[in-house]
Structures are given as C-alpha cells and as structure tokens.
C-alpha cells in the first residue's frame, strides 16, 4: 500500500557529505577526533554530566570506543554529534548533538552538555541554536525536540533561551540513577 505522505528527508546527504564544522565567534562545533577521548573522560567525571546523562566513564579507552560510535552515527543518519570547542585553543567546552533522527518525518532531538569550567556563559544554548538553525533552515528538518528531567532546571533555562516552546510533561519518561523522572518536552518547528 503506497504511503499517502512523502518522506521529508532521505539519508543520502549524510552518506555522501562529510560532517560540517560550524564556527560561531568563540565557539566551534566540529566532528569528534579520537584525540578528544581524555577530555571527554574528564568531563564524565562530573557528577552533573553523570546524573543527567545516566552514564559514567571508567577509562579513556572506553571513551575512545564511544567516539568511534559517535563518528560513525553521522553516515548512518541516526545521530549527529559535535564536539564544542574553543575556537582559539580547541579546548573542549562540551558536546551538542541531534539524536534520534527520524528522516521520513524530518524530526530529531537536540541534546547537550558542557564541561563545568565552561558553564554559565551560554555555551550550550549557542551550540544548540547553531544545530537547530542548521537543521530547520538549511537541512529541511521540520521539528526539533528537546527533552529534560523536570528536576534539571538549568537545562530548562537552556530550552527557554533557545525559544523551544514547552509542550508538556511526559510522566515518568526518563530513567535516572535515582529512578524515573517526569520529563519536559520542548520543541521548535520550522517557522517558529
Ligand atoms: C545544563 C547545561 C548544559 C547548561 O549549559 P551552559 O552552557 O552552562 O548554559 P547557560 O550558560 O545558558 O546556563 C544555563 C543555566 O545554568 C545555570 N548556571 C549559570 N552559571 C552556572 C555555573 N557556573 N555552573 C552551573 N550552572 C550554572 C543558570 O541557571 C543558567 O541559567 P541563567 O542563564 O538563567 O543563569 C550544563 O549546566 C550542563 O552540562 N549540566 C550537566 C549536564 C546536563 O544537565 N545536560 C543536559 C541534560 S538535558
């Protein structure tokens, strides 16, 4: 039975095009390199990152494996991941990603973390805005979602700075080390 709606996007762009780098003043979003493993390992020693991303890292070798998966996900068009670094020094400031990419419906979820030393200066909102604008305005995505635990007030601040409307609360939708959390669902659609 033929579909009654066309697929919005296909995987070809991701399979034939190298992952782009974005330079926005002092922030650069670039593909991950295996050399980033020690800095990502260090970031995952932070209790905030461990808590909100429900993951810890036991070794640099383990993190190198994560980076291989993050890099490969681009060409599989499932999950696009960028290192957010200082434009001048290339020091790691955080990570920004578009995950759960659903090409037929032109949808994805934006996610982020920043290293403790880089917090409070708008790194996460600027990095997430760069990816959202690119996805909606340059790549033809229709809707970008953003989800966070209702207890993560800092992430809610980021969502609001980005202009992601709060659409509601998904009850008991995120599993964390201390149990299930209600999750805020925010989103921006093309034209917002
Ligand atoms: C949430 C997070 C990504 C925000 O990143 P950021 O680059 O600091 O973003 P902002 O600079 O816009 O700060 C966001 C809020 O964090 C709080 N904040 C400010 N300075 C801070 C600091 N030095 N340390 C911690 N939090 C700070 C403030 O509430 C701020 O909101 P405000 O602008 O109203 O003051 C970052 O704190 C983080 O990585 N936390 C741990 C992991 C996490 O929560 N990831 C998101 C999961 S959904």
CSV table of C-alpha atoms and ligand atoms in Angstrom, one decimal:
chain,number,residue,atom,x,y,z
A,1,UNK,CA,0.0,0.0,0.0
A,2,UNK,CA,1.7,3.3,-1.0
A,3,UNK,CA,2.2,5.9,1.6
A,4,UNK,CA,-0.1,9.0,1.5
A,5,UNK,CA,2.6,11.4,2.6
A,6,UNK,CA,6.1,11.7,1.1
A,7,UNK,CA,9.3,11.2,3.1
A,8,UNK,CA,10.6,14.6,4.1
A,9,UNK,CA,14.3,13.7,4.0
A,10,UNK,CA,16.5,10.9,2.9
A,11,UNK,CA,19.8,9.5,4.1
A,12,UNK,CA,21.8,10.5,1.0
A,13,UNK,CA,23.1,13.8,2.4
A,14,UNK,CA,24.6,12.1,5.4
A,15,UNK,CA,26.1,9.3,3.5
A,16,UNK,CA,27.8,11.4,0.8
A,17,UNK,CA,28.6,14.6,2.7
A,18,UNK,CA,31.3,15.0,5.4
A,19,UNK,CA,30.0,16.2,8.7
A,20,UNK,CA,30.2,20.0,8.7
A,21,UNK,CA,32.1,22.2,11.1
A,22,UNK,CA,30.4,25.4,12.4
A,23,UNK,CA,32.4,28.4,13.7
A,24,UNK,CA,30.3,30.9,15.7
A,25,UNK,CA,32.6,33.5,17.2
A,26,UNK,CA,34.5,31.9,20.1
A,27,UNK,CA,32.7,28.5,19.7
A,28,UNK,CA,33.5,25.9,17.1
A,29,UNK,CA,31.3,22.8,16.6
A,30,UNK,CA,33.4,20.1,14.9
A,31,UNK,CA,33.4,16.4,14.4
A,32,UNK,CA,34.9,14.3,17.2
A,33,UNK,CA,38.5,13.2,17.0
A,34,UNK,CA,40.0,10.2,18.8
A,35,UNK,CA,42.3,12.8,20.5
A,36,UNK,CA,39.3,14.1,22.4
A,37,UNK,CA,39.0,11.0,24.5
A,38,UNK,CA,40.9,12.2,27.5
A,39,UNK,CA,38.9,15.5,27.7
A,40,UNK,CA,35.6,13.5,27.3
A,41,UNK,CA,36.7,11.1,30.0
A,42,UNK,CA,37.5,14.1,32.3
A,43,UNK,CA,34.0,15.6,31.5
A,44,UNK,CA,32.3,12.4,32.5
A,45,UNK,CA,33.9,12.6,36.0
A,46,UNK,CA,31.5,15.5,36.6
A,47,UNK,CA,28.5,14.4,38.8
A,48,UNK,CA,26.1,16.6,36.8
A,49,UNK,CA,27.0,15.0,33.5
A,50,UNK,CA,26.8,11.6,35.1
A,51,UNK,CA,23.5,12.3,36.7
A,52,UNK,CA,21.7,13.9,33.7
A,53,UNK,CA,23.2,11.6,31.0
A,54,UNK,CA,22.9,8.4,33.2
A,55,UNK,CA,26.4,7.3,32.3
A,56,UNK,CA,29.9,7.3,33.7
A,57,UNK,CA,33.2,6.5,32.1
A,58,UNK,CA,35.7,4.1,33.6
A,59,UNK,CA,38.7,4.7,31.2
A,60,UNK,CA,40.0,6.8,28.3
A,61,UNK,CA,40.0,3.5,26.3
A,62,UNK,CA,36.2,3.1,26.9
A,63,UNK,CA,35.6,6.7,25.8
A,64,UNK,CA,37.6,6.2,22.6
A,65,UNK,CA,35.0,3.5,21.8
A,66,UNK,CA,32.2,6.0,22.4
A,67,UNK,CA,33.9,8.5,20.0
A,68,UNK,CA,34.1,5.8,17.3
A,69,UNK,CA,30.3,5.2,17.6
A,70,UNK,CA,29.6,9.0,17.7
A,71,UNK,CA,31.6,9.5,14.5
A,72,UNK,CA,30.0,6.5,12.7
A,73,UNK,CA,26.5,7.6,13.5
A,74,UNK,CA,26.7,10.6,11.1
A,75,UNK,CA,27.0,8.4,8.0
A,76,UNK,CA,24.2,6.2,9.3
A,77,UNK,CA,22.0,9.3,9.6
A,78,UNK,CA,20.8,8.2,13.0
A,79,UNK,CA,22.6,10.6,15.4
A,80,UNK,CA,24.8,13.6,14.6
A,81,UNK,CA,27.3,14.6,17.3
A,82,UNK,CA,29.7,17.5,17.6
A,83,UNK,CA,32.5,18.5,19.9
A,84,UNK,CA,32.0,22.1,21.1
A,85,UNK,CA,35.5,23.6,21.4
A,86,UNK,CA,37.1,27.0,22.0
A,87,UNK,CA,37.8,28.5,18.5
A,88,UNK,CA,41.1,29.8,19.6
A,89,UNK,CA,42.5,26.9,21.7
A,90,UNK,CA,40.5,23.9,20.6
A,91,UNK,CA,39.9,23.1,24.3
A,92,UNK,CA,36.8,21.0,24.8
A,93,UNK,CA,33.8,23.0,26.1
A,94,UNK,CA,31.0,20.5,25.6
A,95,UNK,CA,29.0,18.3,23.3
A,96,UNK,CA,26.0,19.1,21.1
A,97,UNK,CA,24.0,16.6,19.1
A,98,UNK,CA,21.0,15.8,17.1
A,99,UNK,CA,19.9,12.4,18.2
A,100,UNK,CA,17.0,10.1,17.4
A,101,UNK,CA,17.0,11.4,13.8
A,102,UNK,CA,13.8,10.4,12.0
A,103,UNK,CA,14.4,11.4,8.4
A,104,UNK,CA,11.0,10.5,6.9
A,105,UNK,CA,9.3,12.9,9.3
A,106,UNK,CA,12.2,15.4,9.4
A,107,UNK,CA,12.5,15.2,13.2
A,108,UNK,CA,15.3,14.9,15.7
A,109,UNK,CA,16.1,15.8,19.3
A,110,UNK,CA,18.8,18.3,20.3
A,111,UNK,CA,20.9,17.4,23.3
A,112,UNK,CA,24.0,18.9,25.0
A,113,UNK,CA,26.3,19.1,28.0
A,114,UNK,CA,29.1,21.5,28.9
A,115,UNK,CA,32.2,20.9,31.0
A,116,UNK,CA,32.0,22.5,34.5
A,117,UNK,CA,34.5,25.2,33.7
A,118,UNK,CA,32.5,26.4,30.7
A,119,UNK,CA,29.1,26.7,32.3
A,120,UNK,CA,27.2,29.9,32.8
A,121,UNK,CA,28.3,31.7,29.6
A,122,UNK,CA,25.8,30.4,27.1
A,123,UNK,CA,27.8,27.7,25.5
A,124,UNK,CA,25.0,25.1,25.5
A,125,UNK,CA,22.3,27.5,24.2
A,126,UNK,CA,24.6,28.9,21.4
A,127,UNK,CA,25.7,25.4,20.3
A,128,UNK,CA,22.2,24.0,20.4
A,129,UNK,CA,20.9,27.1,18.5
A,130,UNK,CA,23.5,26.5,15.8
A,131,UNK,CA,22.4,22.9,15.2
A,132,UNK,CA,18.7,23.7,15.4
A,133,UNK,CA,19.0,26.6,12.9
A,134,UNK,CA,21.1,24.4,10.5
A,135,UNK,CA,18.6,21.5,10.8
A,136,UNK,CA,15.5,23.6,10.3
A,137,UNK,CA,16.7,26.2,7.9
A,138,UNK,CA,19.5,24.6,5.9
A,139,UNK,CA,18.7,20.8,6.0
A,140,UNK,CA,14.9,20.8,5.7
A,141,UNK,CA,14.0,19.3,9.1
A,142,UNK,CA,10.5,20.1,10.3
A,143,UNK,CA,10.6,19.8,14.0
A,144,UNK,CA,13.4,19.6,16.6
A,145,UNK,CA,12.6,18.4,20.1
A,146,UNK,CA,14.4,18.9,23.4
A,147,UNK,CA,13.7,16.8,26.5
A,148,UNK,CA,15.0,17.1,30.0
A,149,UNK,CA,14.1,16.0,33.5
A,150,UNK,CA,11.7,18.4,35.2
A,151,UNK,CA,14.3,18.4,38.0
A,152,UNK,CA,17.0,19.8,35.7
A,153,UNK,CA,16.2,23.5,35.9
A,154,UNK,CA,19.4,24.5,34.2
A,155,UNK,CA,18.5,22.6,31.1
A,156,UNK,CA,15.1,24.1,31.2
A,157,UNK,CA,16.8,27.5,31.2
A,158,UNK,CA,18.7,26.5,28.0
A,159,UNK,CA,15.4,25.3,26.3
A,160,UNK,CA,13.7,28.6,27.0
A,161,UNK,CA,16.7,30.7,25.8
A,162,UNK,CA,16.6,28.7,22.6
A,163,UNK,CA,12.9,29.6,22.1
A,164,UNK,CA,11.8,26.0,22.3
A,165,UNK,CA,8.1,26.1,23.4
A,166,UNK,CA,7.2,23.9,26.4
A,167,UNK,CA,4.7,21.4,25.0
A,168,UNK,CA,4.0,19.4,28.1
A,169,UNK,CA,5.3,16.9,30.7
A,170,UNK,CA,5.8,13.2,29.8
A,171,UNK,CA,5.1,11.4,33.0
A,172,UNK,CA,7.8,9.0,34.4
A,173,UNK,CA,9.5,9.0,31.0
A,174,UNK,CA,13.3,9.3,31.8
A,175,UNK,CA,15.1,6.7,33.9
A,176,UNK,CA,17.9,8.1,36.0
A,177,UNK,CA,20.1,6.6,38.8
A,178,UNK,CA,17.6,7.7,41.4
A,179,UNK,CA,14.5,6.4,39.5
A,180,UNK,CA,12.0,7.6,36.9
A,181,UNK,CA,11.7,11.3,36.3
A,182,UNK,CA,8.9,13.2,34.7
A,183,UNK,CA,10.3,14.9,31.5
A,184,UNK,CA,9.6,18.2,30.0
A,185,UNK,CA,9.1,18.1,26.2
A,186,UNK,CA,10.0,21.3,24.4
A,187,UNK,CA,10.1,21.8,20.6
A,188,UNK,CA,10.8,24.2,17.8
A,189,UNK,CA,9.2,23.7,14.4
A,190,UNK,CA,10.2,25.3,11.2
A,191,UNK,CA,8.7,28.8,11.1
A,192,UNK,CA,8.6,29.3,14.8
B,1,LIG,C1,22.6,22.4,31.6
B,1,LIG,C2,23.9,22.8,30.9
B,1,LIG,C3,24.0,22.1,29.6
B,1,LIG,C4,23.8,24.3,30.7
B,1,LIG,O1,24.9,24.7,29.9
B,1,LIG,P1,25.6,26.2,29.9
B,1,LIG,O2,26.5,26.3,28.8
B,1,LIG,O3,26.1,26.5,31.3
B,1,LIG,O4,24.3,27.1,29.7
B,1,LIG,P2,24.0,28.6,30.2
B,1,LIG,O5,25.2,29.4,30.3
B,1,LIG,O6,22.9,29.1,29.4
B,1,LIG,O7,23.4,28.4,31.7
B,1,LIG,C5,22.2,27.7,31.9
B,1,LIG,C6,21.8,27.8,33.3
B,1,LIG,O8,22.8,27.2,34.1
B,1,LIG,C7,22.9,27.9,35.4
B,1,LIG,N1,24.3,28.3,35.6
B,1,LIG,C8,24.9,29.5,35.4
B,1,LIG,N2,26.2,29.5,35.7
B,1,LIG,C9,26.5,28.3,36.1
B,1,LIG,C10,27.6,27.6,36.5
B,1,LIG,N3,28.8,28.3,36.6
B,1,LIG,N4,27.6,26.3,36.9
B,1,LIG,C11,26.4,25.7,36.8
B,1,LIG,N5,25.3,26.2,36.3
B,1,LIG,C12,25.3,27.5,36.0
B,1,LIG,C13,22.0,29.0,35.4
B,1,LIG,O9,20.8,28.6,36.0
B,1,LIG,C14,21.8,29.3,33.9
B,1,LIG,O10,20.6,29.9,33.6
B,1,LIG,P3,20.6,31.6,33.7
B,1,LIG,O11,21.2,32.0,32.4
B,1,LIG,O12,19.3,31.9,33.9
B,1,LIG,O13,21.5,32.0,34.8
B,1,LIG,C15,25.1,22.5,31.8
B,1,LIG,O14,24.9,23.0,33.1
B,1,LIG,C16,25.4,21.0,32.0
B,1,LIG,O15,26.1,20.4,31.1
B,1,LIG,N6,24.9,20.4,33.0
B,1,LIG,C17,25.2,19.0,33.3
B,1,LIG,C18,24.6,18.0,32.2
B,1,LIG,C19,23.2,18.4,31.8
B,1,LIG,O16,22.4,18.9,32.6
B,1,LIG,N7,22.9,18.2,30.5
B,1,LIG,C20,21.6,18.5,29.9
B,1,LIG,C21,20.7,17.3,30.0
B,1,LIG,S1,19.1,17.6,29.4
